[in-house]
C-alpha cells in the first residue's frame, strides 16, 4: 500500500502534471513545433509536386510546328558525327520545323505506326529507313492511288522490307499522322512531300497527351486490320 | 531513494530513457500519432488535388474525331426547336463525328478564326453564317486557287459580309484549322468539303490545351496580317 501511495505523484493525470514539471512543458512545445514543422513540410511537398508537374523535364510534350520550313542541312540528324564535316551548300546548325519533325520521328525506339496520304519526301524516307535498320517495328498505311505516283517513297520502304498496306475502302486515305512508341503523336495538315515541307503553309501538332494519342492508336489498329490484304472486307465502324 | 526504488517496478521501461518519466512516453507517442496523422493528411490532400484535376468539370477538352462520318440529319443543330419535326429521310437523333464538329464550331460566342484550304461543305458554311448572324466576329483565310473552284462557299461568305482573305504567298495554303473564342482549336487533315466529311479517311483534333492553341492563334494573326490586300509583302518569319 505504501508503494501505491508513493507512486501517486508520478501517475498524475495529464492536466495536472504540467503544473509541476516544467521539463514536460517544453516537451509539449516540442510536440507543437514538430507538428507545425510536419504541416509546413506537407505544404512544401505539395508545392514541390506542383512545381515538378509544371516545370519537370518530363512534362507532357505539346508542340506545334509550322511550315514551310526554312531550308537547312539535316545531315547531322542522320549522322551526328558529321555535324562539323558536312560540306553541302545549305545553312548548317539551324534548327527548323523540319529538323524538329525529323528529330521527333527519329526518337522512336520500339515502334512507328505511320498513316500518310502522300509520301515522297526523301529525307523523311531516310528517317524511316534508319529506324527500320535500328530494329524499330514499322507499319505504314497509305493511299492506294498516291502510293503509285512518281517520286513516291512507298516502293523504297517496301523494298527495304517494311510492312506497307494500302487503303482500299475510301475515296482518299487522307490522314497524315504517325505514332511513335505508342506515346507520341504527330498529326496535322502536312503530307510527307517536299512541297509540303518547303513550299506550303502547313502545320503539325506533336503531343504526348494520352487523350489525343490513344484514339489515333485505336484508329491505326482498326485501319491496319481493315486493310489486311488477306481480308479486305471491313465494316465502317 | 526508497521512493525511487519502490517506483521502479511500476514504471518499467521500453528503453533506457523512458525509465524515469512515464508521462513523456505518452507524449512521444502523441508526437508519432500527430506526425502520422499529418502525413496521412498530406497524402489525402495530394489525392484530392489529383482527383480534382482528373475529374473537375472544367477539365481541358481534348477530343479526336474520325471521318468519314456517318450520314445523319443535322437540322437540330441549327434549329434546336425542330429536333422532332424534321421530316428528311436521313437518320435522326444520331451523334456523329460531323455533328460533333458542327457543335464545336457553333459553340463560338465571340470569335471564329478559320484557316482552311478548301471550303465547299454547305452545312459547315451554314454554321459559319449562323455564327455571323449571332454577331460572332469571323475571319476566314483560304487558298487563292481553291477559293474559286466550283462549289466553293467562299463567295457565299463574302456576300454575307464575312471578311475573307486569300493566301498569295505559298504554293498551297494547306492548313485546315479553326480557333473559336481564342480558346478552342480544331485542326487536322479534314478540308471543309463534302467528300472529306462523308467519303475520306480523315481526322480532327479538338483541344483547349493552351500549349497547342496559342501557336495557332499566333500563326493565324501572322497570316492574316501578311495577307492583308493593302500590304501583300511579308517576310517568311
Short mmCIF file of C-alpha atoms in Angstrom, two decimals:
data_model
loop_
_atom_site.label_atom_id
_atom_site.label_comp_id
_atom_site.label_asym_id
_atom_site.label_seq_id
_atom_site.Cartn_x
_atom_site.Cartn_y
_atom_site.Cartn_z
CA UNK A 1 0.00 0.00 0.00
CA UNK A 2 2.83 2.36 0.86
CA UNK A 3 4.28 1.71 -2.50
CA UNK A 4 0.90 2.53 -4.10
CA UNK A 5 0.71 5.79 -2.15
CA UNK A 6 4.24 6.75 -3.11
CA UNK A 7 3.54 6.09 -6.73
CA UNK A 8 0.62 8.54 -6.89
CA UNK A 9 2.61 11.69 -7.82
CA UNK A 10 4.26 10.03 -10.78
CA UNK A 11 0.96 8.83 -12.30
CA UNK A 12 -0.82 12.19 -12.05
CA UNK A 13 -3.19 12.94 -14.95
CA UNK A 14 -2.22 14.93 -17.99
CA UNK A 15 -3.89 18.19 -16.99
CA UNK A 16 -2.21 18.22 -13.62
CA UNK A 17 1.34 17.29 -14.41
CA UNK A 18 2.10 20.37 -16.48
CA UNK A 19 1.91 22.47 -13.42
CA UNK A 20 4.60 20.67 -11.57
CA UNK A 21 7.00 19.54 -14.27
CA UNK A 22 8.32 22.40 -16.36
CA UNK A 23 10.52 19.93 -18.24
CA UNK A 24 7.44 18.27 -19.66
CA UNK A 25 6.00 21.61 -20.73
CA UNK A 26 8.96 22.01 -23.08
CA UNK A 27 8.12 18.53 -24.40
CA UNK A 28 4.65 19.77 -25.38
CA UNK A 29 6.20 22.77 -27.10
CA UNK A 30 8.36 20.31 -28.95
CA UNK A 31 5.19 18.46 -29.98
CA UNK A 32 3.71 21.70 -31.29
CA UNK A 33 6.85 22.70 -33.14
CA UNK A 34 7.21 19.22 -34.64
CA UNK A 35 3.52 19.28 -35.63
CA UNK A 36 3.88 22.67 -37.27
CA UNK A 37 7.05 21.51 -38.94
CA UNK A 38 5.26 18.50 -40.39
CA UNK A 39 2.38 20.68 -41.62
CA UNK A 40 4.88 23.07 -43.21
CA UNK A 41 6.65 20.08 -44.73
CA UNK A 42 3.39 18.76 -46.20
CA UNK A 43 2.65 22.16 -47.77
CA UNK A 44 6.21 22.30 -49.10
CA UNK A 45 5.80 18.83 -50.59
CA UNK A 46 2.53 19.93 -52.19
CA UNK A 47 4.28 22.96 -53.68
CA UNK A 48 7.20 20.86 -54.89
CA UNK A 49 4.84 18.39 -56.55
CA UNK A 50 3.06 21.28 -58.28
CA UNK A 51 6.34 22.87 -59.39
CA UNK A 52 7.59 19.50 -60.57
CA UNK A 53 4.45 18.96 -62.63
CA UNK A 54 4.63 22.50 -64.01
CA UNK A 55 8.29 22.59 -64.93
CA UNK A 56 9.56 19.00 -64.86
CA UNK A 57 11.76 17.97 -67.79
CA UNK A 58 9.45 15.04 -68.46
CA UNK A 59 6.33 17.22 -68.69
CA UNK A 60 3.82 16.09 -71.32
CA UNK A 61 5.12 17.29 -74.64
CA UNK A 62 2.89 19.59 -76.67
CA UNK A 63 4.47 21.30 -79.63
CA UNK A 64 3.26 22.87 -82.85
CA UNK A 65 5.39 23.13 -85.98
CA UNK A 66 4.54 25.38 -88.89
CA UNK A 67 5.67 25.09 -92.46
CA UNK A 68 7.10 25.96 -94.95
CA UNK A 69 10.26 25.20 -93.08
CA UNK A 70 13.47 27.10 -93.53
CA UNK A 71 15.76 25.07 -95.75
CA UNK A 72 18.84 23.89 -93.89
CA UNK A 73 21.18 20.92 -93.78
CA UNK A 74 19.78 17.96 -91.78
CA UNK A 75 22.74 15.61 -92.26
CA UNK A 76 23.70 15.90 -88.58
CA UNK A 77 20.37 14.32 -87.60
CA UNK A 78 21.18 11.15 -89.52
CA UNK A 79 24.92 11.04 -88.79
CA UNK A 80 25.61 13.06 -85.64
CA UNK A 81 29.36 12.58 -86.02
CA UNK A 82 29.26 14.51 -89.29
CA UNK A 83 27.86 17.68 -87.70
CA UNK A 84 31.06 19.60 -88.37
CA UNK A 85 32.17 17.85 -91.52
CA UNK A 86 29.24 18.31 -93.90
CA UNK A 87 30.28 20.43 -96.86
CA UNK A 88 26.91 20.91 -98.57
CA UNK A 89 25.88 24.42 -99.53
CA UNK A 90 22.86 24.59 -97.20
CA UNK A 91 22.99 26.51 -93.91
CA UNK A 92 24.31 24.40 -91.03
CA UNK A 93 23.44 24.33 -87.34
CA UNK A 94 19.98 25.80 -87.92
CA UNK A 95 17.03 24.32 -86.02
CA UNK A 96 13.99 24.38 -88.31
CA UNK A 97 10.45 22.99 -88.24
CA UNK A 98 11.65 20.19 -90.49
CA UNK A 99 14.66 19.31 -88.33
CA UNK A 100 12.32 19.26 -85.30
CA UNK A 101 9.98 16.92 -87.17
CA UNK A 102 12.87 14.63 -88.15
CA UNK A 103 14.12 14.54 -84.56
CA UNK A 104 10.68 13.56 -83.27
CA UNK A 105 10.43 10.75 -85.81
CA UNK A 106 13.95 9.57 -85.09
CA UNK A 107 13.13 9.48 -81.36
CA UNK A 108 11.14 6.25 -81.89
CA UNK A 109 12.84 3.39 -80.10
CA UNK A 110 10.40 0.50 -80.47
CA UNK A 111 7.61 1.26 -82.96
CA UNK A 112 6.45 3.67 -85.64
CA UNK A 113 2.91 3.50 -86.99
CA UNK A 114 2.62 5.80 -89.98
CA UNK A 115 -0.63 6.64 -91.74
CA UNK A 116 0.03 9.09 -94.54
CA UNK A 117 -1.73 10.11 -97.75
CA UNK A 118 1.33 11.10 -99.82
CA UNK A 119 4.91 10.07 -99.04
CA UNK A 120 7.56 11.34 -101.43
CA UNK A 121 9.96 13.25 -99.17
CA UNK A 122 13.36 11.55 -99.37
CA UNK A 123 14.66 12.83 -96.02
CA UNK A 124 11.56 11.52 -94.27
CA UNK A 125 12.03 8.21 -96.11
CA UNK A 126 15.64 8.16 -94.94
CA UNK A 127 14.49 8.67 -91.35
CA UNK A 128 12.05 5.75 -91.59
CA UNK A 129 14.73 3.52 -93.13
CA UNK A 130 17.18 4.47 -90.37
CA UNK A 131 14.61 3.45 -87.75
CA UNK A 132 14.00 0.19 -89.61
CA UNK A 133 17.73 -0.57 -89.55
CA UNK A 134 17.77 0.16 -85.80
CA UNK A 135 15.15 -2.56 -85.33
CA UNK A 136 12.14 -0.29 -84.76
CA UNK A 137 8.91 -2.06 -85.79
CA UNK A 138 7.39 -0.03 -88.61
CA UNK A 139 3.94 -0.23 -90.14
CA UNK A 140 2.95 2.10 -92.97
CA UNK A 141 -0.59 2.67 -94.17
CA UNK A 142 -1.07 4.83 -97.24
CA UNK A 143 -3.45 5.78 -100.02
CA UNK A 144 -3.67 3.27 -102.86
CA UNK A 145 -3.55 5.92 -105.62
CA UNK A 146 -0.80 8.10 -104.18
CA UNK A 147 1.40 5.11 -103.37
CA UNK A 148 1.97 4.70 -107.11
CA UNK A 149 2.71 8.30 -108.18
CA UNK A 150 6.11 9.34 -109.47
CA UNK A 151 8.51 10.07 -106.65
CA UNK A 152 6.54 8.10 -104.06
CA UNK A 153 8.85 6.50 -101.48
CA UNK A 154 6.40 3.71 -100.68
CA UNK A 155 8.19 1.33 -103.06
CA UNK A 156 11.53 2.13 -101.40
CA UNK A 157 10.09 1.26 -98.00
CA UNK A 158 8.64 -2.00 -99.31
CA UNK A 159 11.94 -2.97 -100.92
CA UNK A 160 13.67 -2.39 -97.56
CA UNK A 161 11.30 -4.93 -96.02
CA UNK A 162 8.98 -2.51 -94.25
CA UNK A 163 5.37 -3.66 -94.00
CA UNK A 164 3.14 -1.36 -96.06
CA UNK A 165 -0.61 -1.58 -96.55
CA UNK A 166 -2.77 0.49 -98.90
CA UNK A 167 -6.22 1.71 -98.00
CA UNK A 168 -8.80 0.39 -100.46
CA UNK A 169 -12.01 1.35 -98.72
CA UNK A 170 -12.27 5.13 -99.04
CA UNK A 171 -12.09 7.83 -101.68
CA UNK A 172 -8.87 9.11 -100.08
CA UNK A 173 -6.93 7.78 -97.12
CA UNK A 174 -6.23 11.41 -96.27
CA UNK A 175 -4.67 11.04 -92.80
CA UNK A 176 -1.20 12.41 -92.13
CA UNK A 177 -0.30 11.07 -88.71
CA UNK A 178 2.35 8.97 -87.03
CA UNK A 179 2.51 7.39 -83.57
CA UNK A 180 5.93 6.67 -82.10
CA UNK A 181 6.36 4.04 -79.37
CA UNK A 182 2.62 4.21 -78.63
CA UNK A 183 3.15 7.52 -76.81
CA UNK A 184 3.99 10.37 -79.19
CA UNK A 185 1.59 11.59 -81.85
CA UNK A 186 2.49 13.65 -84.90
CA UNK A 187 -0.57 14.85 -86.81
CA UNK A 188 -1.57 17.77 -88.97
CA UNK A 189 -2.10 19.02 -92.48
CA UNK A 190 1.39 18.12 -93.72
CA UNK A 191 1.80 15.32 -96.22
CA UNK A 192 5.26 13.75 -96.29
CA UNK A 193 6.27 15.52 -99.50
CA UNK A 194 8.93 18.06 -100.42
CA UNK A 195 6.33 20.66 -101.49
CA UNK A 196 4.53 20.37 -98.15
CA UNK A 197 7.76 20.84 -96.20
CA UNK A 198 9.36 23.58 -98.27
CA UNK A 199 6.56 25.48 -100.02
CA UNK A 200 3.10 25.12 -98.49
CA UNK A 201 1.54 26.68 -95.43
CA UNK A 202 1.18 23.62 -93.20
CA UNK A 203 1.01 22.62 -89.55
CA UNK A 204 1.91 19.68 -87.38
CA UNK A 205 0.95 19.00 -83.80
CA UNK A 206 3.32 16.92 -81.72
CA UNK A 207 1.78 15.68 -78.50
CA UNK A 208 2.07 13.06 -75.78
CA UNK A 209 -1.38 13.93 -74.38
CA UNK A 210 -2.93 10.47 -73.83
CA UNK A 211 -6.47 11.71 -74.60
CA UNK A 212 -5.22 12.66 -78.07
CA UNK A 213 -2.73 9.84 -78.68
CA UNK A 214 -4.93 6.88 -77.68
CA UNK A 215 -7.72 7.46 -80.27
CA UNK A 216 -5.09 7.54 -83.02
CA UNK A 217 -3.56 4.26 -81.81
CA UNK A 218 -7.03 2.71 -81.87
CA UNK A 219 -7.79 4.15 -85.32
CA UNK A 220 -4.49 2.92 -86.73
CA UNK A 221 -5.17 -0.57 -85.41
CA UNK A 222 -8.65 -0.53 -86.98
CA UNK A 223 -7.37 0.65 -90.35
CA UNK A 224 -4.44 -1.75 -90.26
CA UNK A 225 -6.73 -4.73 -89.69
CA UNK A 226 -9.29 -3.47 -92.23
CA UNK A 227 -6.62 -3.18 -94.89
CA UNK A 228 -5.02 -6.55 -94.35
CA UNK A 229 -4.80 -7.93 -97.91
CA UNK A 230 -5.98 -11.27 -96.55
CA UNK A 231 -9.37 -9.80 -95.58
CA UNK A 232 -10.34 -6.71 -97.49
CA UNK A 233 -13.88 -6.52 -96.12
CA UNK A 234 -14.50 -4.31 -93.11
CA UNK A 235 -17.49 -2.56 -91.68
CA UNK A 236 -17.21 1.21 -91.36
CA UNK A 237 -17.38 1.08 -87.53
CA UNK B 1 15.86 6.90 -2.54
CA UNK B 2 13.36 4.46 -1.11
CA UNK B 3 10.60 6.02 -3.13
CA UNK B 4 12.73 5.85 -6.23
CA UNK B 5 13.49 2.20 -5.56
CA UNK B 6 9.86 1.48 -4.91
CA UNK B 7 8.78 3.19 -8.16
CA UNK B 8 10.96 1.03 -10.33
CA UNK B 9 8.55 -1.91 -10.85
CA UNK B 10 5.58 0.25 -11.90
CA UNK B 11 7.44 2.31 -14.49
CA UNK B 12 9.23 -0.44 -16.27
CA UNK B 13 10.54 0.92 -19.47
CA UNK B 14 10.70 0.18 -23.12
CA UNK B 15 14.20 1.58 -23.44
CA UNK B 16 16.67 3.33 -21.20
CA UNK B 17 15.45 6.92 -21.19
CA UNK B 18 11.82 6.02 -20.52
CA UNK B 19 12.58 4.51 -17.21
CA UNK B 20 12.03 7.53 -15.04
CA UNK B 21 9.38 9.59 -16.86
CA UNK B 22 6.38 7.57 -17.99
CA UNK B 23 4.48 10.77 -18.84
CA UNK B 24 7.00 11.60 -21.54
CA UNK B 25 6.46 8.21 -23.11
CA UNK B 26 2.81 9.02 -23.88
CA UNK B 27 3.94 12.44 -25.13
CA UNK B 28 6.27 10.82 -27.62
CA UNK B 29 3.52 8.51 -28.77
CA UNK B 30 1.35 11.60 -29.28
CA UNK B 31 4.14 13.09 -31.42
CA UNK B 32 4.19 9.95 -33.53
CA UNK B 33 0.40 9.79 -33.90
CA UNK B 34 0.20 13.50 -34.77
CA UNK B 35 3.06 13.10 -37.24
CA UNK B 36 1.42 10.11 -38.90
CA UNK B 37 -1.90 11.97 -38.97
CA UNK B 38 -0.30 14.91 -40.75
CA UNK B 39 1.45 12.63 -43.23
CA UNK B 40 -1.88 10.89 -43.90
CA UNK B 41 -3.49 14.32 -44.32
CA UNK B 42 -0.85 15.40 -46.83
CA UNK B 43 -1.40 12.22 -48.86
CA UNK B 44 -5.16 12.80 -48.72
CA UNK B 45 -4.67 16.37 -49.96
CA UNK B 46 -2.46 15.09 -52.75
CA UNK B 47 -5.14 12.56 -53.72
CA UNK B 48 -7.85 15.23 -53.63
CA UNK B 49 -5.80 17.53 -55.85
CA UNK B 50 -5.23 14.65 -58.30
CA UNK B 51 -8.92 13.69 -58.30
CA UNK B 52 -9.90 17.32 -58.80
CA UNK B 53 -7.54 17.65 -61.76
CA UNK B 54 -8.69 14.34 -63.19
CA UNK B 55 -12.44 14.79 -62.88
CA UNK B 56 -13.09 18.51 -62.45
CA UNK B 57 -15.99 19.81 -64.59
CA UNK B 58 -13.77 22.44 -66.22
CA UNK B 59 -11.17 19.90 -67.33
CA UNK B 60 -9.31 20.81 -70.51
CA UNK B 61 -11.15 19.44 -73.54
CA UNK B 62 -9.23 17.01 -75.74
CA UNK B 63 -11.20 15.13 -78.36
CA UNK B 64 -10.42 13.35 -81.61
CA UNK B 65 -12.96 12.91 -84.40
CA UNK B 66 -12.51 10.47 -87.26
CA UNK B 67 -14.11 10.54 -90.66
CA UNK B 68 -15.86 9.52 -92.87
CA UNK B 69 -18.74 10.41 -90.64
CA UNK B 70 -21.98 8.51 -90.53
CA UNK B 71 -24.55 10.40 -92.55
CA UNK B 72 -27.35 11.72 -90.37
CA UNK B 73 -29.67 14.70 -90.13
CA UNK B 74 -28.03 17.77 -88.52
CA UNK B 75 -31.04 20.09 -88.75
CA UNK B 76 -31.49 20.05 -84.95
CA UNK B 77 -28.06 21.66 -84.51
CA UNK B 78 -29.13 24.72 -86.50
CA UNK B 79 -32.73 24.88 -85.28
CA UNK B 80 -32.98 23.04 -81.96
CA UNK B 81 -36.76 23.51 -81.85
CA UNK B 82 -37.10 21.40 -85.00
CA UNK B 83 -35.46 18.33 -83.45
CA UNK B 84 -38.71 16.37 -83.55
CA UNK B 85 -40.28 17.94 -86.60
CA UNK B 86 -37.68 17.32 -89.33
CA UNK B 87 -39.11 15.02 -91.98
CA UNK B 88 -35.99 14.43 -94.10
CA UNK B 89 -35.08 10.86 -94.97
CA UNK B 90 -31.77 10.82 -93.06
CA UNK B 91 -31.44 9.11 -89.67
CA UNK B 92 -32.37 11.42 -86.77
CA UNK B 93 -31.02 11.71 -83.25
CA UNK B 94 -27.67 10.19 -84.19
CA UNK B 95 -24.48 11.77 -82.79
CA UNK B 96 -21.79 11.56 -85.47
CA UNK B 97 -18.27 12.92 -85.96
CA UNK B 98 -19.79 15.58 -88.20
CA UNK B 99 -22.48 16.60 -85.71
CA UNK B 100 -19.76 16.84 -83.02
CA UNK B 101 -17.69 19.04 -85.34
CA UNK B 102 -20.69 21.28 -86.06
CA UNK B 103 -21.45 21.60 -82.34
CA UNK B 104 -17.87 22.65 -81.59
CA UNK B 105 -17.97 25.28 -84.32
CA UNK B 106 -21.37 26.53 -83.21
CA UNK B 107 -20.06 26.85 -79.63
CA UNK B 108 -18.17 30.02 -80.62
CA UNK B 109 -19.62 33.02 -78.80
CA UNK B 110 -17.26 35.85 -79.67
CA UNK B 111 -14.85 34.93 -82.48
CA UNK B 112 -14.05 32.34 -85.13
CA UNK B 113 -10.73 32.42 -86.97
CA UNK B 114 -10.84 29.94 -89.81
CA UNK B 115 -7.86 28.98 -91.94
CA UNK B 116 -8.88 26.37 -94.48
CA UNK B 117 -7.57 25.15 -97.82
CA UNK B 118 -10.89 24.04 -99.38
CA UNK B 119 -14.32 25.12 -98.21
CA UNK B 120 -17.28 23.72 -100.13
CA UNK B 121 -19.34 21.97 -97.44
CA UNK B 122 -22.74 23.67 -97.29
CA UNK B 123 -23.56 22.59 -93.71
CA UNK B 124 -20.25 24.00 -92.48
CA UNK B 125 -20.97 27.19 -94.43
CA UNK B 126 -24.41 27.33 -92.81
CA UNK B 127 -22.76 27.03 -89.37
CA UNK B 128 -20.40 29.93 -90.12
CA UNK B 129 -23.27 32.08 -91.43
CA UNK B 130 -25.32 31.29 -88.29
CA UNK B 131 -22.42 32.47 -86.11
CA UNK B 132 -22.07 35.61 -88.25
CA UNK B 133 -25.77 36.39 -87.73
CA UNK B 134 -25.30 35.91 -83.98
CA UNK B 135 -22.65 38.63 -84.02
CA UNK B 136 -19.58 36.39 -83.73
CA UNK B 137 -16.53 38.07 -85.30
CA UNK B 138 -15.40 35.86 -88.16
CA UNK B 139 -12.19 35.95 -90.17
CA UNK B 140 -11.59 33.45 -92.96
CA UNK B 141 -8.24 32.79 -94.59
CA UNK B 142 -8.17 30.44 -97.56
CA UNK B 143 -6.20 29.32 -100.57
CA UNK B 144 -6.37 31.64 -103.57
CA UNK B 145 -6.87 28.83 -106.11
CA UNK B 146 -9.38 26.73 -104.18
CA UNK B 147 -11.46 29.79 -103.27
CA UNK B 148 -12.54 29.96 -106.91
CA UNK B 149 -13.40 26.32 -107.65
CA UNK B 150 -16.94 25.22 -108.41
CA UNK B 151 -18.92 24.67 -105.24
CA UNK B 152 -16.64 26.79 -103.07
CA UNK B 153 -18.57 28.55 -100.31
CA UNK B 154 -16.05 31.38 -100.02
CA UNK B 155 -18.17 33.61 -102.29
CA UNK B 156 -21.24 32.92 -100.12
CA UNK B 157 -19.34 34.00 -97.01
CA UNK B 158 -18.10 37.16 -98.71
CA UNK B 159 -21.59 38.05 -99.91
CA UNK B 160 -22.85 37.69 -96.33
CA UNK B 161 -20.31 40.31 -95.28
CA UNK B 162 -17.76 37.99 -93.69
CA UNK B 163 -14.15 39.14 -94.00
CA UNK B 164 -12.21 36.70 -96.20
CA UNK B 165 -8.56 36.88 -97.20
CA UNK B 166 -6.73 34.65 -99.69
CA UNK B 167 -3.18 33.49 -99.21
CA UNK B 168 -0.99 34.63 -102.07
CA UNK B 169 2.44 33.77 -100.75
CA UNK B 170 2.65 29.98 -100.85
CA UNK B 171 2.13 27.11 -103.27
CA UNK B 172 -0.82 25.95 -101.15
CA UNK B 173 -2.34 27.48 -98.05
CA UNK B 174 -2.90 23.92 -96.89
CA UNK B 175 -3.98 24.49 -93.27
CA UNK B 176 -7.31 23.19 -92.03
CA UNK B 177 -7.76 24.74 -88.63
CA UNK B 178 -10.15 26.96 -86.73
CA UNK B 179 -9.85 28.75 -83.39
CA UNK B 180 -13.03 29.57 -81.51
CA UNK B 181 -13.09 32.37 -78.92
CA UNK B 182 -9.29 32.24 -78.69
CA UNK B 183 -9.54 29.04 -76.61
CA UNK B 184 -10.71 26.05 -78.66
CA UNK B 185 -8.69 24.67 -81.54
CA UNK B 186 -9.98 22.42 -84.31
CA UNK B 187 -7.21 21.08 -86.55
CA UNK B 188 -6.50 18.03 -88.64
CA UNK B 189 -6.46 16.57 -92.10
CA UNK B 190 -10.08 17.40 -92.91
CA UNK B 191 -10.83 20.05 -95.51
CA UNK B 192 -14.27 21.62 -95.20
CA UNK B 193 -15.71 19.66 -98.13
CA UNK B 194 -18.47 17.07 -98.51
CA UNK B 195 -16.02 14.41 -99.77
CA UNK B 196 -13.78 14.90 -96.74
CA UNK B 197 -16.71 14.56 -94.33
CA UNK B 198 -18.56 11.70 -96.00
CA UNK B 199 -16.02 9.69 -98.01
CA UNK B 200 -12.38 10.13 -96.96
CA UNK B 201 -10.42 8.75 -94.05
CA UNK B 202 -9.78 11.95 -92.08
CA UNK B 203 -9.12 13.18 -88.57
CA UNK B 204 -9.72 16.25 -86.48
CA UNK B 205 -8.28 17.14 -83.10
CA UNK B 206 -10.36 19.36 -80.85
CA UNK B 207 -8.40 20.79 -77.95
CA UNK B 208 -8.32 23.57 -75.40
CA UNK B 209 -4.69 22.77 -74.44
CA UNK B 210 -3.10 26.26 -74.32
CA UNK B 211 0.30 24.96 -75.49
CA UNK B 212 -1.41 23.80 -78.69
CA UNK B 213 -3.97 26.59 -79.12
CA UNK B 214 -1.67 29.59 -78.63
CA UNK B 215 0.74 28.85 -81.52
CA UNK B 216 -2.24 28.61 -83.89
CA UNK B 217 -3.60 31.95 -82.67
CA UNK B 218 -0.19 33.50 -83.31
CA UNK B 219 0.11 31.83 -86.73
CA UNK B 220 -3.35 32.98 -87.75
CA UNK B 221 -2.51 36.55 -86.76
CA UNK B 222 0.71 36.41 -88.77
CA UNK B 223 -1.01 35.02 -91.86
CA UNK B 224 -3.91 37.44 -91.52
CA UNK B 225 -1.58 40.43 -91.45
CA UNK B 226 0.62 39.01 -94.23
CA UNK B 227 -2.39 38.55 -96.49
CA UNK B 228 -3.91 41.95 -95.94
CA UNK B 229 -4.62 43.13 -99.52
CA UNK B 230 -3.27 46.54 -98.51
CA UNK B 231 0.22 45.09 -97.91
CA UNK B 232 0.94 41.88 -99.74
CA UNK B 233 4.64 41.77 -98.82
CA UNK B 234 5.66 39.73 -95.80
CA UNK B 235 8.83 38.07 -94.64
CA UNK B 236 8.68 34.35 -94.07
CA UNK B 237 9.37 34.73 -90.33
#
